[in-house]
């Protein structure tokens, strides 16, 4: 099994580069024999994800398919919270997990069970029979540690989630930074 974790810092931009170099996301996944691709900082909005197509950066007419043939994708985009923080704005953060079709038993977009933590789109949990994967984009504490309490709260919730779900899976791992 080949699991890849990648902070893409914008899925549209990364997907455009993948398409330029490999022809398609399908070719990229096949070439690297990726079974599970965990992406962080996808910077995608729900409306775009639901359409399944994203504009090719730098063009107005061309689009790229969001998903890959033979894979299922699971998304946790940031949902606006009106806190004034860039981290809670639509189009920031966000994680996505691509998994070979048929491998996923279920997925949870809000696995931390805390509305404020889950709203930032920093974690998605997928179950694959004998193991589970937390795909996470860990919050930055800030230059002056202004978000350190939030980061600590996030990490504690993540640890609690791993403990909560571990009995249901032989292995439980988390990916991301």
PDB file of C-alpha atoms in Angstrom:
ATOM      1  CA  UNK A   1       0.000   0.000   0.000  1.00  0.00           C
ATOM      2  CA  UNK A   2       1.299   3.447  -0.921  1.00  0.00           C
ATOM      3  CA  UNK A   3       0.008   6.424   1.085  1.00  0.00           C
ATOM      4  CA  UNK A   4       1.163   9.922   0.143  1.00  0.00           C
ATOM      5  CA  UNK A   5       0.638  13.074   2.215  1.00  0.00           C
ATOM      6  CA  UNK A   6       1.149  16.394   0.438  1.00  0.00           C
ATOM      7  CA  UNK A   7       0.623  20.018   1.476  1.00  0.00           C
ATOM      8  CA  UNK A   8      -0.330  21.420  -1.918  1.00  0.00           C
ATOM      9  CA  UNK A   9      -0.870  25.064  -0.847  1.00  0.00           C
ATOM     10  CA  UNK A  10      -3.711  25.256  -3.434  1.00  0.00           C
ATOM     11  CA  UNK A  11      -5.154  22.215  -5.158  1.00  0.00           C
ATOM     12  CA  UNK A  12      -6.037  24.104  -8.366  1.00  0.00           C
ATOM     13  CA  UNK A  13      -2.414  25.181  -8.786  1.00  0.00           C
ATOM     14  CA  UNK A  14      -1.017  21.748  -7.917  1.00  0.00           C
ATOM     15  CA  UNK A  15      -3.524  20.013 -10.195  1.00  0.00           C
ATOM     16  CA  UNK A  16      -2.569  22.333 -13.042  1.00  0.00           C
ATOM     17  CA  UNK A  17       1.110  21.405 -12.590  1.00  0.00           C
ATOM     18  CA  UNK A  18       0.224  17.703 -12.385  1.00  0.00           C
ATOM     19  CA  UNK A  19      -1.774  18.005 -15.604  1.00  0.00           C
ATOM     20  CA  UNK A  20       1.050  19.839 -17.376  1.00  0.00           C
ATOM     21  CA  UNK A  21       3.663  17.256 -16.350  1.00  0.00           C
ATOM     22  CA  UNK A  22       1.651  14.013 -16.369  1.00  0.00           C
ATOM     23  CA  UNK A  23      -1.290  14.721 -18.672  1.00  0.00           C
ATOM     24  CA  UNK A  24      -3.891  14.089 -15.975  1.00  0.00           C
ATOM     25  CA  UNK A  25      -4.419  13.338 -12.307  1.00  0.00           C
ATOM     26  CA  UNK A  26      -5.199   9.733 -13.330  1.00  0.00           C
ATOM     27  CA  UNK A  27      -1.746   9.397 -14.931  1.00  0.00           C
ATOM     28  CA  UNK A  28      -0.043  10.958 -11.898  1.00  0.00           C
ATOM     29  CA  UNK A  29      -1.720   8.558  -9.455  1.00  0.00           C
ATOM     30  CA  UNK A  30      -0.946   5.561 -11.667  1.00  0.00           C
ATOM     31  CA  UNK A  31       2.688   6.563 -12.277  1.00  0.00           C
ATOM     32  CA  UNK A  32       3.355   6.909  -8.549  1.00  0.00           C
ATOM     33  CA  UNK A  33       1.184   3.909  -7.628  1.00  0.00           C
ATOM     34  CA  UNK A  34      -0.714   5.951  -5.054  1.00  0.00           C
ATOM     35  CA  UNK A  35      -3.463   4.139  -3.167  1.00  0.00           C
ATOM     36  CA  UNK A  36      -4.311   6.963  -0.757  1.00  0.00           C
ATOM     37  CA  UNK A  37      -3.444  10.616  -1.431  1.00  0.00           C
ATOM     38  CA  UNK A  38      -3.912  12.931   1.568  1.00  0.00           C
ATOM     39  CA  UNK A  39      -3.852  16.613   0.598  1.00  0.00           C
ATOM     40  CA  UNK A  40      -3.593  19.557   2.961  1.00  0.00           C
ATOM     41  CA  UNK A  41      -4.239  23.260   2.360  1.00  0.00           C
ATOM     42  CA  UNK A  42      -6.343  22.556  -0.744  1.00  0.00           C
ATOM     43  CA  UNK A  43      -7.959  26.031  -0.606  1.00  0.00           C
ATOM     44  CA  UNK A  44     -11.196  24.898  -2.236  1.00  0.00           C
ATOM     45  CA  UNK A  45     -14.744  26.105  -1.673  1.00  0.00           C
ATOM     46  CA  UNK A  46     -17.688  23.737  -1.329  1.00  0.00           C
ATOM     47  CA  UNK A  47     -19.439  25.111  -4.437  1.00  0.00           C
ATOM     48  CA  UNK A  48     -16.415  24.327  -6.616  1.00  0.00           C
ATOM     49  CA  UNK A  49     -15.991  20.856  -5.105  1.00  0.00           C
ATOM     50  CA  UNK A  50     -19.641  20.056  -5.816  1.00  0.00           C
ATOM     51  CA  UNK A  51     -19.223  20.994  -9.500  1.00  0.00           C
ATOM     52  CA  UNK A  52     -16.355  18.520  -9.904  1.00  0.00           C
ATOM     53  CA  UNK A  53     -14.475  20.836 -12.279  1.00  0.00           C
ATOM     54  CA  UNK A  54     -12.011  23.564 -11.456  1.00  0.00           C
ATOM     55  CA  UNK A  55     -10.747  26.355 -13.682  1.00  0.00           C
ATOM     56  CA  UNK A  56      -7.258  25.965 -15.018  1.00  0.00           C
ATOM     57  CA  UNK A  57      -5.220  28.802 -13.440  1.00  0.00           C
ATOM     58  CA  UNK A  58      -4.515  31.663 -15.838  1.00  0.00           C
ATOM     59  CA  UNK A  59      -7.359  30.792 -18.205  1.00  0.00           C
ATOM     60  CA  UNK A  60     -11.066  31.486 -18.266  1.00  0.00           C
ATOM     61  CA  UNK A  61     -12.266  28.850 -20.716  1.00  0.00           C
ATOM     62  CA  UNK A  62     -10.380  25.713 -19.703  1.00  0.00           C
ATOM     63  CA  UNK A  63     -11.271  23.469 -16.763  1.00  0.00           C
ATOM     64  CA  UNK A  64      -9.769  20.368 -15.182  1.00  0.00           C
ATOM     65  CA  UNK A  65     -11.656  17.463 -13.570  1.00  0.00           C
ATOM     66  CA  UNK A  66     -11.400  17.605  -9.802  1.00  0.00           C
ATOM     67  CA  UNK A  67     -11.440  13.837  -9.269  1.00  0.00           C
ATOM     68  CA  UNK A  68      -9.617  10.842 -10.685  1.00  0.00           C
ATOM     69  CA  UNK A  69     -11.078   7.773 -12.361  1.00  0.00           C
ATOM     70  CA  UNK A  70     -11.053   4.773 -10.055  1.00  0.00           C
ATOM     71  CA  UNK A  71     -10.792   6.913  -6.918  1.00  0.00           C
ATOM     72  CA  UNK A  72     -13.202   8.363  -4.405  1.00  0.00           C
ATOM     73  CA  UNK A  73     -12.460  11.756  -2.903  1.00  0.00           C
ATOM     74  CA  UNK A  74     -13.449  13.071   0.506  1.00  0.00           C
ATOM     75  CA  UNK A  75     -13.293  16.796   1.261  1.00  0.00           C
ATOM     76  CA  UNK A  76     -13.318  19.000   4.352  1.00  0.00           C
ATOM     77  CA  UNK A  77     -13.199  22.607   3.096  1.00  0.00           C
ATOM     78  CA  UNK A  78     -13.053  25.580   5.450  1.00  0.00           C
ATOM     79  CA  UNK A  79     -16.468  26.969   6.293  1.00  0.00           C
ATOM     80  CA  UNK A  80     -16.635  30.717   7.010  1.00  0.00           C
ATOM     81  CA  UNK A  81     -16.960  31.642  10.660  1.00  0.00           C
ATOM     82  CA  UNK A  82     -16.836  35.472  10.485  1.00  0.00           C
ATOM     83  CA  UNK A  83     -14.125  35.641  13.122  1.00  0.00           C
ATOM     84  CA  UNK A  84     -11.934  37.995  11.119  1.00  0.00           C
ATOM     85  CA  UNK A  85      -9.222  35.354  10.953  1.00  0.00           C
ATOM     86  CA  UNK A  86      -7.956  34.350   7.522  1.00  0.00           C
ATOM     87  CA  UNK A  87      -7.813  30.766   8.817  1.00  0.00           C
ATOM     88  CA  UNK A  88     -11.587  30.524   9.058  1.00  0.00           C
ATOM     89  CA  UNK A  89     -12.398  32.064   5.681  1.00  0.00           C
ATOM     90  CA  UNK A  90     -13.871  30.160   2.759  1.00  0.00           C
ATOM     91  CA  UNK A  91     -11.145  29.140   0.348  1.00  0.00           C
ATOM     92  CA  UNK A  92      -8.441  28.780   2.994  1.00  0.00           C
ATOM     93  CA  UNK A  93      -7.140  25.599   4.622  1.00  0.00           C
ATOM     94  CA  UNK A  94      -9.109  22.536   3.629  1.00  0.00           C
ATOM     95  CA  UNK A  95      -8.067  18.915   3.321  1.00  0.00           C
ATOM     96  CA  UNK A  96      -8.975  16.179   0.850  1.00  0.00           C
ATOM     97  CA  UNK A  97      -8.283  12.474   0.716  1.00  0.00           C
ATOM     98  CA  UNK A  98      -8.299  10.491  -2.542  1.00  0.00           C
ATOM     99  CA  UNK A  99      -8.664   6.737  -2.070  1.00  0.00           C
ATOM    100  CA  UNK A 100      -8.870   3.870  -4.538  1.00  0.00           C
ATOM    101  CA  UNK A 101     -12.544   3.099  -5.185  1.00  0.00           C
ATOM    102  CA  UNK A 102     -13.946   0.468  -2.855  1.00  0.00           C
ATOM    103  CA  UNK A 103     -11.303   0.911  -0.168  1.00  0.00           C
ATOM    104  CA  UNK A 104     -13.258   3.322   2.042  1.00  0.00           C
ATOM    105  CA  UNK A 105     -15.918   2.053   4.412  1.00  0.00           C
ATOM    106  CA  UNK A 106     -16.915   5.558   5.504  1.00  0.00           C
ATOM    107  CA  UNK A 107     -15.592   9.083   5.979  1.00  0.00           C
ATOM    108  CA  UNK A 108     -16.187  11.810   8.549  1.00  0.00           C
ATOM    109  CA  UNK A 109     -15.768  15.482   7.665  1.00  0.00           C
ATOM    110  CA  UNK A 110     -16.066  16.620  11.305  1.00  0.00           C
ATOM    111  CA  UNK A 111     -14.033  14.011  13.219  1.00  0.00           C
ATOM    112  CA  UNK A 112     -12.852  16.288  16.028  1.00  0.00           C
ATOM    113  CA  UNK A 113     -16.437  16.730  17.253  1.00  0.00           C
ATOM    114  CA  UNK A 114     -15.918  20.423  17.968  1.00  0.00           C
ATOM    115  CA  UNK A 115     -17.692  22.931  15.702  1.00  0.00           C
ATOM    116  CA  UNK A 116     -14.962  25.591  15.929  1.00  0.00           C
ATOM    117  CA  UNK A 117     -12.166  23.121  15.178  1.00  0.00           C
ATOM    118  CA  UNK A 118     -13.971  21.259  12.402  1.00  0.00           C
ATOM    119  CA  UNK A 119     -15.160  24.469  10.695  1.00  0.00           C
ATOM    120  CA  UNK A 120     -11.602  25.381   9.691  1.00  0.00           C
ATOM    121  CA  UNK A 121     -11.438  22.372   7.357  1.00  0.00           C
ATOM    122  CA  UNK A 122      -8.282  20.998   8.898  1.00  0.00           C
ATOM    123  CA  UNK A 123      -9.147  17.328   9.350  1.00  0.00           C
ATOM    124  CA  UNK A 124     -10.977  14.491   7.629  1.00  0.00           C
ATOM    125  CA  UNK A 125     -11.142  10.897   8.777  1.00  0.00           C
ATOM    126  CA  UNK A 126     -11.480   7.908   6.464  1.00  0.00           C
ATOM    127  CA  UNK A 127     -12.043   4.306   7.537  1.00  0.00           C
ATOM    128  CA  UNK A 128     -10.597   1.487   5.454  1.00  0.00           C
ATOM    129  CA  UNK A 129     -11.601  -1.696   7.251  1.00  0.00           C
ATOM    130  CA  UNK A 130      -8.625  -2.561   9.441  1.00  0.00           C
ATOM    131  CA  UNK A 131      -7.198   0.964   9.601  1.00  0.00           C
ATOM    132  CA  UNK A 132      -8.254   4.592   9.687  1.00  0.00           C
ATOM    133  CA  UNK A 133      -6.516   7.722   8.402  1.00  0.00           C
ATOM    134  CA  UNK A 134      -6.785  11.186   9.899  1.00  0.00           C
ATOM    135  CA  UNK A 135      -5.701  13.620   7.183  1.00  0.00           C
ATOM    136  CA  UNK A 136      -4.818  16.827   9.062  1.00  0.00           C
ATOM    137  CA  UNK A 137      -3.534  20.315   8.436  1.00  0.00           C
ATOM    138  CA  UNK A 138      -2.302  21.356  11.876  1.00  0.00           C
ATOM    139  CA  UNK A 139      -2.960  25.015  12.825  1.00  0.00           C
ATOM    140  CA  UNK A 140      -0.036  27.436  12.953  1.00  0.00           C
ATOM    141  CA  UNK A 141       0.448  28.957  16.402  1.00  0.00           C
ATOM    142  CA  UNK A 142       1.130  32.364  14.876  1.00  0.00           C
ATOM    143  CA  UNK A 143       4.186  34.587  14.854  1.00  0.00           C
ATOM    144  CA  UNK A 144       3.520  35.705  18.430  1.00  0.00           C
ATOM    145  CA  UNK A 145       1.760  32.490  19.486  1.00  0.00           C
ATOM    146  CA  UNK A 146      -1.622  34.245  19.285  1.00  0.00           C
ATOM    147  CA  UNK A 147      -3.256  31.005  18.093  1.00  0.00           C
ATOM    148  CA  UNK A 148      -1.326  28.670  20.364  1.00  0.00           C
ATOM    149  CA  UNK A 149      -4.382  27.909  22.559  1.00  0.00           C
ATOM    150  CA  UNK A 150      -6.338  26.973  19.416  1.00  0.00           C
ATOM    151  CA  UNK A 151      -3.485  24.757  18.185  1.00  0.00           C
ATOM    152  CA  UNK A 152      -3.247  22.973  21.541  1.00  0.00           C
ATOM    153  CA  UNK A 153      -7.030  22.487  21.578  1.00  0.00           C
ATOM    154  CA  UNK A 154      -6.820  21.042  18.049  1.00  0.00           C
ATOM    155  CA  UNK A 155      -4.015  18.624  18.961  1.00  0.00           C
ATOM    156  CA  UNK A 156      -5.871  17.450  22.089  1.00  0.00           C
ATOM    157  CA  UNK A 157      -9.021  16.874  20.046  1.00  0.00           C
ATOM    158  CA  UNK A 158      -6.989  14.954  17.464  1.00  0.00           C
ATOM    159  CA  UNK A 159      -5.467  12.761  20.164  1.00  0.00           C
ATOM    160  CA  UNK A 160      -8.959  12.185  21.566  1.00  0.00           C
ATOM    161  CA  UNK A 161     -10.215  11.264  18.107  1.00  0.00           C
ATOM    162  CA  UNK A 162      -7.412   8.746  17.643  1.00  0.00           C
ATOM    163  CA  UNK A 163      -8.258   7.184  20.989  1.00  0.00           C
ATOM    164  CA  UNK A 164     -11.980   7.201  20.181  1.00  0.00           C
ATOM    165  CA  UNK A 165     -11.560   5.487  16.821  1.00  0.00           C
ATOM    166  CA  UNK A 166      -8.563   3.243  17.511  1.00  0.00           C
ATOM    167  CA  UNK A 167     -10.658   0.362  18.898  1.00  0.00           C
ATOM    168  CA  UNK A 168     -12.554   0.291  15.570  1.00  0.00           C
ATOM    169  CA  UNK A 169      -9.363  -0.059  13.523  1.00  0.00           C
ATOM    170  CA  UNK A 170      -6.215  -2.132  13.877  1.00  0.00           C
ATOM    171  CA  UNK A 171      -4.144   0.955  13.127  1.00  0.00           C
ATOM    172  CA  UNK A 172      -4.907   4.645  13.283  1.00  0.00           C
ATOM    173  CA  UNK A 173      -2.517   7.158  11.757  1.00  0.00           C
ATOM    174  CA  UNK A 174      -2.594  10.852  11.076  1.00  0.00           C
ATOM    175  CA  UNK A 175      -0.936  12.610   8.189  1.00  0.00           C
ATOM    176  CA  UNK A 176      -0.117  16.226   7.577  1.00  0.00           C
ATOM    177  CA  UNK A 177       1.757  19.083   9.121  1.00  0.00           C
TER     178      UNK A 177
END
